[in-house]
Every structure is written in structure tokens, then in C-alpha cells.
Coordinates of C-alpha atoms and ligand atoms in Angstrom, one line a residue:
M1 CA 13.5 20.4 10.7
E2 CA 17.3 20.6 9.7
K3 CA 17.4 17.1 9.0
Y4 CA 15.3 17.4 6.0
I5 CA 16.0 19.0 2.7
I6 CA 12.8 20.0 1.2
I7 CA 12.3 18.9 -2.4
K8 CA 9.3 20.3 -4.0
E9 CA 5.5 21.1 -3.0
V10 CA 3.2 18.4 -3.7
G11 CA -0.1 19.2 -2.0
N12 CA -1.7 22.3 -0.8
G13 CA -4.6 21.0 1.4
T14 CA -7.4 23.0 3.5
F15 CA -5.3 22.6 6.6
G16 CA -1.6 22.5 5.4
N17 CA 0.7 22.3 2.5
V18 CA 2.4 19.2 1.8
W19 CA 6.1 18.8 0.5
R20 CA 8.4 16.0 -0.7
A21 CA 11.4 16.1 1.3
L22 CA 14.4 14.0 1.8
N23 CA 15.8 13.0 5.0
K24 CA 19.5 13.9 5.1
Q25 CA 20.6 11.0 7.7
T26 CA 18.6 7.9 6.2
G27 CA 18.3 9.4 2.8
E28 CA 14.7 8.4 2.9
V29 CA 12.0 10.4 1.0
V30 CA 9.3 11.4 3.0
A31 CA 6.1 13.8 2.7
I32 CA 6.0 16.7 5.2
K33 CA 2.9 18.4 5.9
K34 CA 3.2 22.0 7.4
M35 CA 0.0 23.3 9.2
K36 CA -1.2 26.6 8.3
K37 CA -2.3 27.6 11.9
N38 CA 0.3 28.0 14.6
Y39 CA 0.6 26.1 17.4
Y40 CA 1.8 27.6 20.6
S41 CA 2.3 24.5 22.9
W42 CA 2.9 20.7 22.5
E43 CA -0.3 19.9 24.2
E44 CA -2.2 21.7 21.6
C45 CA -0.4 19.6 19.1
I46 CA -0.8 16.3 20.8
N47 CA -4.6 16.9 21.2
L48 CA -5.1 17.4 17.5
R49 CA -7.4 14.9 15.9
E50 CA -4.8 14.0 13.1
V51 CA -2.0 13.2 15.6
K52 CA -4.4 11.4 18.3
S53 CA -6.2 9.1 15.4
L54 CA -3.0 8.5 13.5
R55 CA -0.8 7.5 16.3
R56 CA -3.3 4.7 17.0
M57 CA -3.4 3.2 13.4
S58 CA -1.0 1.2 12.2
H59 CA -2.0 -0.7 8.8
P60 CA -0.7 -1.1 5.5
N61 CA -3.3 0.9 3.8
I62 CA -3.4 4.0 6.3
V63 CA -0.5 6.5 5.5
K64 CA 2.1 6.2 8.1
L65 CA 2.8 9.2 10.5
K66 CA 6.5 9.0 11.2
E67 CA 7.1 12.2 13.1
V68 CA 5.8 15.3 14.5
I69 CA 7.8 18.4 14.7
R70 CA 7.0 21.7 16.3
E71 CA 9.5 24.2 15.7
N72 CA 9.2 28.1 16.0
D73 CA 5.3 27.5 16.7
I74 CA 5.0 25.8 13.4
L75 CA 3.6 22.0 13.2
Y76 CA 4.9 19.6 10.8
F77 CA 3.8 16.1 10.2
V78 CA 6.1 13.8 8.7
F79 CA 4.6 10.9 6.8
E80 CA 5.9 8.1 4.5
Y81 CA 6.0 9.5 0.9
M82 CA 3.1 8.5 -1.6
E83 CA 3.3 8.9 -5.5
C84 CA 0.2 10.5 -6.0
N85 CA -3.5 10.8 -5.0
L86 CA -6.6 8.9 -7.0
Y87 CA -7.7 12.5 -8.1
N88 CA -4.7 12.9 -9.8
L89 CA -4.9 9.4 -11.5
M90 CA -8.2 10.3 -12.7
E91 CA -7.8 13.9 -14.0
N92 CA -7.4 14.2 -17.8
R93 CA -7.3 10.5 -18.2
P94 CA -8.6 9.8 -21.8
H95 CA -9.8 6.2 -21.1
L96 CA -11.5 4.3 -18.1
F97 CA -9.6 2.1 -15.5
L98 CA -10.0 -1.5 -15.9
E99 CA -12.6 -2.7 -13.5
S100 CA -10.0 -5.2 -11.8
Q101 CA -7.7 -2.1 -11.0
V102 CA -10.5 -0.3 -9.3
R103 CA -11.5 -3.5 -7.5
N104 CA -7.9 -3.8 -6.2
W105 CA -7.7 -0.3 -5.1
C106 CA -11.1 -0.4 -3.5
F107 CA -10.5 -3.6 -1.7
Q108 CA -7.5 -2.2 0.0
I109 CA -9.3 1.0 1.0
F110 CA -12.0 -1.2 2.4
Q111 CA -9.3 -3.1 4.7
G112 CA -8.1 0.3 5.8
L113 CA -11.4 1.6 6.9
A114 CA -12.3 -1.8 8.5
S115 CA -9.2 -1.1 10.7
I116 CA -9.9 2.6 11.4
H117 CA -13.6 1.6 12.4
Q118 CA -12.5 -1.0 14.5
R119 CA -10.2 1.0 16.2
G120 CA -13.3 3.4 17.1
Y121 CA -12.8 6.2 14.6
F122 CA -14.6 7.2 11.3
H123 CA -12.7 9.4 8.7
R124 CA -15.3 11.8 7.7
D125 CA -13.5 13.0 4.7
L126 CA -13.0 10.3 2.3
K127 CA -12.5 11.7 -1.3
P128 CA -10.1 11.1 -4.0
E129 CA -7.5 13.5 -3.0
N130 CA -7.3 12.0 0.5
L131 CA -6.4 8.3 -1.1
L132 CA -2.7 8.3 -1.9
V133 CA -1.2 5.8 -4.3
S134 CA 2.3 4.5 -4.4
K135 CA 4.4 3.4 -7.3
D136 CA 3.4 -0.5 -6.4
H137 CA -0.5 0.4 -6.4
T138 CA -0.7 0.1 -2.8
I139 CA -3.2 2.9 -1.8
K140 CA -3.4 4.4 1.5
I141 CA -5.9 6.3 3.5
A142 CA -4.8 10.0 4.3
D143 CA -5.8 13.1 5.9
F144 CA -7.3 12.5 9.3
G145 CA -7.8 16.2 10.0
L146 CA -11.6 15.5 10.6
A147 CA -11.4 11.9 12.0
R148 CA -13.8 11.6 14.9
E149 CA -14.1 8.9 17.7
I150 CA -17.1 6.7 17.3
N151 CA -17.7 7.4 21.1
S152 CA -17.1 10.9 21.2
Q153 CA -19.9 13.2 22.4
P154 CA -22.1 14.5 19.8
P155 CA -23.5 16.7 18.6
Y156 CA -21.2 17.1 15.7
T157 CA -21.5 20.4 13.9
E158 CA -18.3 21.6 12.8
Y159 CA -17.5 21.4 8.9
V160 CA -17.6 17.9 7.4
S161 CA -16.4 16.4 4.3
T162 CA -16.3 17.8 0.9
R163 CA -20.1 18.0 -0.5
W164 CA -19.9 15.6 -3.3
Y165 CA -19.0 12.7 -1.1
R166 CA -21.0 13.9 2.2
A167 CA -23.8 11.5 3.3
P168 CA -27.5 12.6 3.2
E169 CA -27.5 12.4 7.0
V170 CA -24.8 15.1 7.2
L171 CA -26.4 17.3 4.5
L172 CA -29.5 17.1 6.5
Q173 CA -27.8 18.5 9.6
S174 CA -28.0 15.5 11.9
P175 CA -26.0 16.1 15.0
I176 CA -25.3 12.5 15.3
Y177 CA -23.8 10.0 12.7
G178 CA -21.1 7.4 12.4
P179 CA -18.8 5.3 10.5
A180 CA -21.7 5.1 7.8
V181 CA -20.9 8.4 6.5
D182 CA -17.4 6.7 5.4
M183 CA -19.2 4.1 3.5
W184 CA -21.6 6.5 1.6
A185 CA -18.4 8.3 0.4
M186 CA -17.0 5.1 -0.9
G187 CA -20.1 4.4 -3.0
A188 CA -19.8 7.8 -4.7
I189 CA -15.9 7.4 -4.9
I190 CA -16.1 3.6 -6.5
A191 CA -18.9 5.1 -9.2
E192 CA -16.3 7.9 -10.1
L193 CA -13.4 5.6 -10.5
L194 CA -15.6 3.3 -12.7
T195 CA -17.0 6.4 -14.9
L196 CA -14.4 9.0 -14.2
R197 CA -17.2 11.2 -13.6
P198 CA -18.5 12.3 -9.8
L199 CA -21.8 10.5 -9.2
F200 CA -23.3 13.4 -7.2
P201 CA -21.6 16.8 -8.2
G202 CA -23.9 19.0 -6.3
L203 CA -23.1 23.0 -6.5
S204 CA -24.7 23.5 -3.2
E205 CA -26.0 21.5 -0.4
A206 CA -29.7 21.7 -1.5
D207 CA -28.4 20.6 -5.0
E208 CA -26.3 18.0 -3.6
I209 CA -29.6 16.3 -2.0
Y210 CA -31.4 17.0 -5.3
R211 CA -28.9 15.3 -7.3
I212 CA -28.8 12.3 -4.9
C213 CA -32.7 12.0 -5.5
S214 CA -32.3 12.4 -9.1
V215 CA -30.0 9.3 -9.5
I216 CA -31.3 6.9 -6.6
G217 CA -34.9 8.6 -6.0
T218 CA -36.7 10.3 -3.3
P219 CA -36.4 8.2 -0.1
S220 CA -40.1 7.1 0.8
K221 CA -40.9 7.8 4.7
S222 CA -40.8 3.7 5.2
E223 CA -37.0 3.7 3.5
W224 CA -35.7 6.2 5.7
A225 CA -38.2 7.7 8.4
H226 CA -35.3 9.2 10.3
G227 CA -34.2 11.2 7.2
H228 CA -37.9 12.7 7.1
E229 CA -37.7 13.7 10.7
L230 CA -34.2 15.4 9.9
A231 CA -35.8 17.2 7.0
G232 CA -38.9 18.3 8.9
A233 CA -36.4 19.7 11.6
I234 CA -34.9 22.2 9.4
N235 CA -38.0 22.8 7.1
Y236 CA -36.5 21.0 4.0
Q237 CA -38.8 19.3 1.5
F238 CA -37.4 16.5 -0.5
P239 CA -38.1 17.0 -4.2
Q240 CA -40.1 14.2 -5.6
I241 CA -38.0 12.4 -8.0
C242 CA -38.2 8.6 -9.0
G243 CA -34.4 8.2 -9.8
V244 CA -33.1 6.2 -12.4
T245 CA -31.6 2.8 -12.6
L246 CA -27.9 3.1 -11.6
S247 CA -26.9 1.0 -14.7
K248 CA -27.9 3.8 -16.8
V249 CA -25.8 6.3 -15.0
L250 CA -22.9 3.7 -14.8
P251 CA -22.5 2.3 -18.2
Y252 CA -20.0 -0.5 -18.6
V253 CA -20.1 -1.4 -15.1
S254 CA -20.5 -5.0 -13.8
E255 CA -23.7 -5.7 -11.9
D256 CA -21.7 -6.5 -8.9
A257 CA -20.1 -3.3 -8.9
I258 CA -23.6 -1.7 -9.4
N259 CA -25.3 -3.8 -6.5
L260 CA -22.2 -2.9 -4.2
I261 CA -22.6 0.8 -5.0
T262 CA -26.3 0.8 -4.4
W263 CA -25.9 -0.8 -0.9
L264 CA -23.3 1.6 0.0
C265 CA -25.4 4.6 -1.2
S266 CA -28.4 3.6 0.9
W267 CA -30.3 6.6 2.2
D268 CA -30.7 5.1 5.6
P269 CA -27.3 4.6 7.1
C270 CA -28.5 1.6 9.1
K271 CA -28.9 -0.1 5.8
R272 CA -25.3 0.7 4.5
P273 CA -23.0 -2.2 4.8
T274 CA -20.0 -2.2 7.3
A275 CA -16.4 -2.3 5.9
V276 CA -16.0 -5.9 6.8
E277 CA -19.5 -6.8 5.1
V278 CA -18.2 -5.3 2.1
L279 CA -15.1 -7.2 1.8
Q280 CA -17.4 -10.3 1.7
H281 CA -19.2 -8.8 -1.0
R282 CA -19.4 -10.7 -4.6
F283 CA -17.5 -7.6 -6.2
F284 CA -14.8 -8.7 -4.5
Q285 CA -15.0 -12.3 -4.9
S286 CA -11.6 -12.6 -6.6
C287 CA -9.4 -10.7 -4.0
F288 CA -7.1 -12.1 -1.6
Y289 CA -6.9 -11.0 1.9
V290 CA -3.4 -10.6 3.5
P291 CA -3.2 -10.2 7.0
P292 CA -1.5 -6.8 7.9
S293 CA 1.1 -8.6 9.9
L294 CA 2.2 -10.5 6.7
C295 CA 2.7 -7.5 4.7
S296 CA 4.3 -4.7 6.7
N297 CA 7.1 -3.7 3.9
T298 CA 7.7 -6.4 1.9
A299 CA 5.3 -7.6 -1.0
V300 CA 3.9 -10.7 0.0
A301 CA 3.3 -13.8 -2.6
P302 CA -0.4 -14.1 -3.2
S303 CA -0.2 -17.8 -2.4
V304 CA 0.3 -16.6 1.3
G305 CA -3.0 -14.8 1.1
I306 CA -6.0 -16.2 2.6
R307 CA -9.4 -16.3 0.6
A308 CA -11.5 -13.4 1.3
K309 CA -14.3 -15.0 3.8
P310 CA -17.8 -16.6 2.5
L311 CA -19.3 -14.7 -0.4
V312 CA -22.7 -12.8 -0.1
Ligands
ADP401 P1 -5.2 18.8 4.1 O1 -5.8 18.3 5.3 O2 -4.8 20.1 3.9 O3 -6.6 18.3 2.9 P2 -3.9 16.4 3.3 O4 -3.2 15.6 4.2 O5 -5.1 15.8 2.6 O6 -4.1 18.0 3.7 O7 -2.7 16.7 2.1 C1 -3.1 17.5 1.0 C2 -2.7 16.8 -0.4 O8 -1.1 16.8 -0.3 C3 -3.2 15.5 -0.4 O9 -4.2 15.2 -1.5 C4 -2.0 14.7 -1.3 O10 -2.0 14.9 -2.7 C5 -0.7 15.4 -0.8 N1 -0.2 14.5 0.2 C6 -0.7 14.2 1.7 N2 0.1 13.5 2.1 C7 1.0 12.8 1.3 C8 1.8 12.0 1.4 N3 2.0 11.1 2.7 N4 2.7 11.7 0.1 C9 2.7 12.3 -0.8 N5 1.5 13.3 -0.9 C10 0.7 13.7 0.1
MG402 MG1 -6.8 16.5 2.2

């Protein structure tokens, strides 16, 4: 750690504190995450989800892990530095973001997600605090502390994701779930970016399901048979609510955005789109896809971009 000068604390998460720091040798500004737990061997560190998953990711919309250091049984992750997170950008903001701004961020996030899912992982803790933004408006997915391998052995019983972004199958304690939980979280995040209010701000797990029902309506058995089985298994009874039209909850939001959020926030995980499908949705019609190989560190002129695939 001697080669770094700590500048200031920039984040305090569940698993670690994050500092802005300077690499004395290169002059590069980095983010250093000091894990709260102690680690007594390298093996233990290398097996951490955050290390295992991030080592396999290399994508312009996924935060880059530069180095892992273990010193005096303390574990440090050195990341590329990002200016702020999406929560910082939303808090105390007096007026809404332009939809084009939200579209641009989300198009990038879904490209990162498509890559994570394609590599056989899902994130499980997507929320505004874990989406980092740089000065040039590049957005990157961070915090792989809860990432899971798609083919890893269920049951998945440990703590998962912040409640407001948690998918219904997880709330109903399904032992098996997959990348569709990230798609649910993205539906809630897009709505929040467009209104600056959380879509499902539940006060408890039961209240979370209640709020989801009050917005998208209680699922019928034909809409989500497995959900009813999950509810039965834990003796949970869905409240009977019709829900509202999303356009009432999301005023000033375009039809395309509402259509996408509705699709992402489908009760049945099998009915949610994949990240690749989302990238082809009408909401992203005006976005350009730039292959990651072309945009490593330098900005790429839009003319190099390839038009997003056929539109749905
Ligand atoms: P935790 O697992 O404890 O939630 P995170 O990796 O999410 O830790 O980091 C906590 C906070 O620290 C983030 O919400 C963000 O504000 C800040 N942070 C994390 N990584 C970086 C980074 N690479 N650059 C700048 N800030 C960061
Ligand atoms: Mg975090």
C-alpha cells in the first residue's frame, strides 16, 4: 500500500470503505476499497466472489479492478476511479433528468449487464449506489460482492440485494433464481431515474411485496403460477390489488420508457427480457452500439458506432 497516497474517503458500503487515492509512481487517481473483514490467507481472498467474478470481466461499462493487495491481513481492492454514483446524482436534485440522459446511461448499463450475464454471472445487488459515473458520463457497474455464477449450485439463501430493487422471486424466498433478478432491479432503477423517486420503497419485505402489488397489480395464478407456489410454501397471501397504470405513477415519461419498465418489472422472471433483448427495445432506438474493442480508453466518434440491432 506504500505506493498509494490516500486522499479522502468517498464511500462507506456494507463490506468495505472506499477511498480516493493517488498512485505515487504513475500519478494515477484510483479508488481503494478496504474490506471490513480480515483475511488470513491469499486463498481466502482469491476465492472471494468480488475477485473471482471481476477478474473475468473486461468491459467499458464494468468497473476495472486493477490490483488486489493483502497487507497485515487486511484486503484492499484497487479500482479505476469514478467521480460519483447514480444515487449521488439523484439526491437533492431540483429537477428531473432529461429522458435522453437516462436513456444514454441505461444503454451503457445494459451493455455491461449483457456482458456479465454472457460470462455466466449475475450481479444480484444492482442499485443506484452501485452504478458509478465518470466525468464524461460513462457509467460502470460496480460492487460484485454478491455476484453469483449462473451455474453455481442453488439454493441461494444468503442476503441478497437492497429491498427496493429486490425481485419478487427473491422476496418470496425462491431458492433458485437467475439473471432476471438484475432485470427487475433495472426496471425499478430506470423508473427512479426518470422520476427521482424510488418505484417500490418498501419499509419491510412484506411491505415491499404490497407496494409492488399496488403498482403493477397482484399477479393472477395464470400470470405467475410459480409465484403462487412460492407464496404458498411460506404461507404468504398476496394482497388483492388491481394496481395502477404505470403512466400515472410515472408522469412525463414516454410511452417507450413505460413499456420497457413494464416489461422489466414482470412478476414472472421468465417473462422479463434479457439484457440483449432490452438493447433492441424501441426506447433505445436512437442509441448507437459501440463494440467494446473500439472504445477501450479513448472516446470513439459516433460515426464508428454500429446502429443498434433491429427494433422491437
Ligand atoms: P460495498 O460492497 O461495501 O457496498 P462498494 O463497492 O459498493 O462497496 O462501494 C461503496 C461506495 O464507494 C460506492 O457506492 C461508491 O460511492 C464508492 N465507490 C466504490 N467504488 C468506487 C470507484 N471505483 N470509484 C469511486 N467511488 C467508488
Ligand atoms: Mg455497494
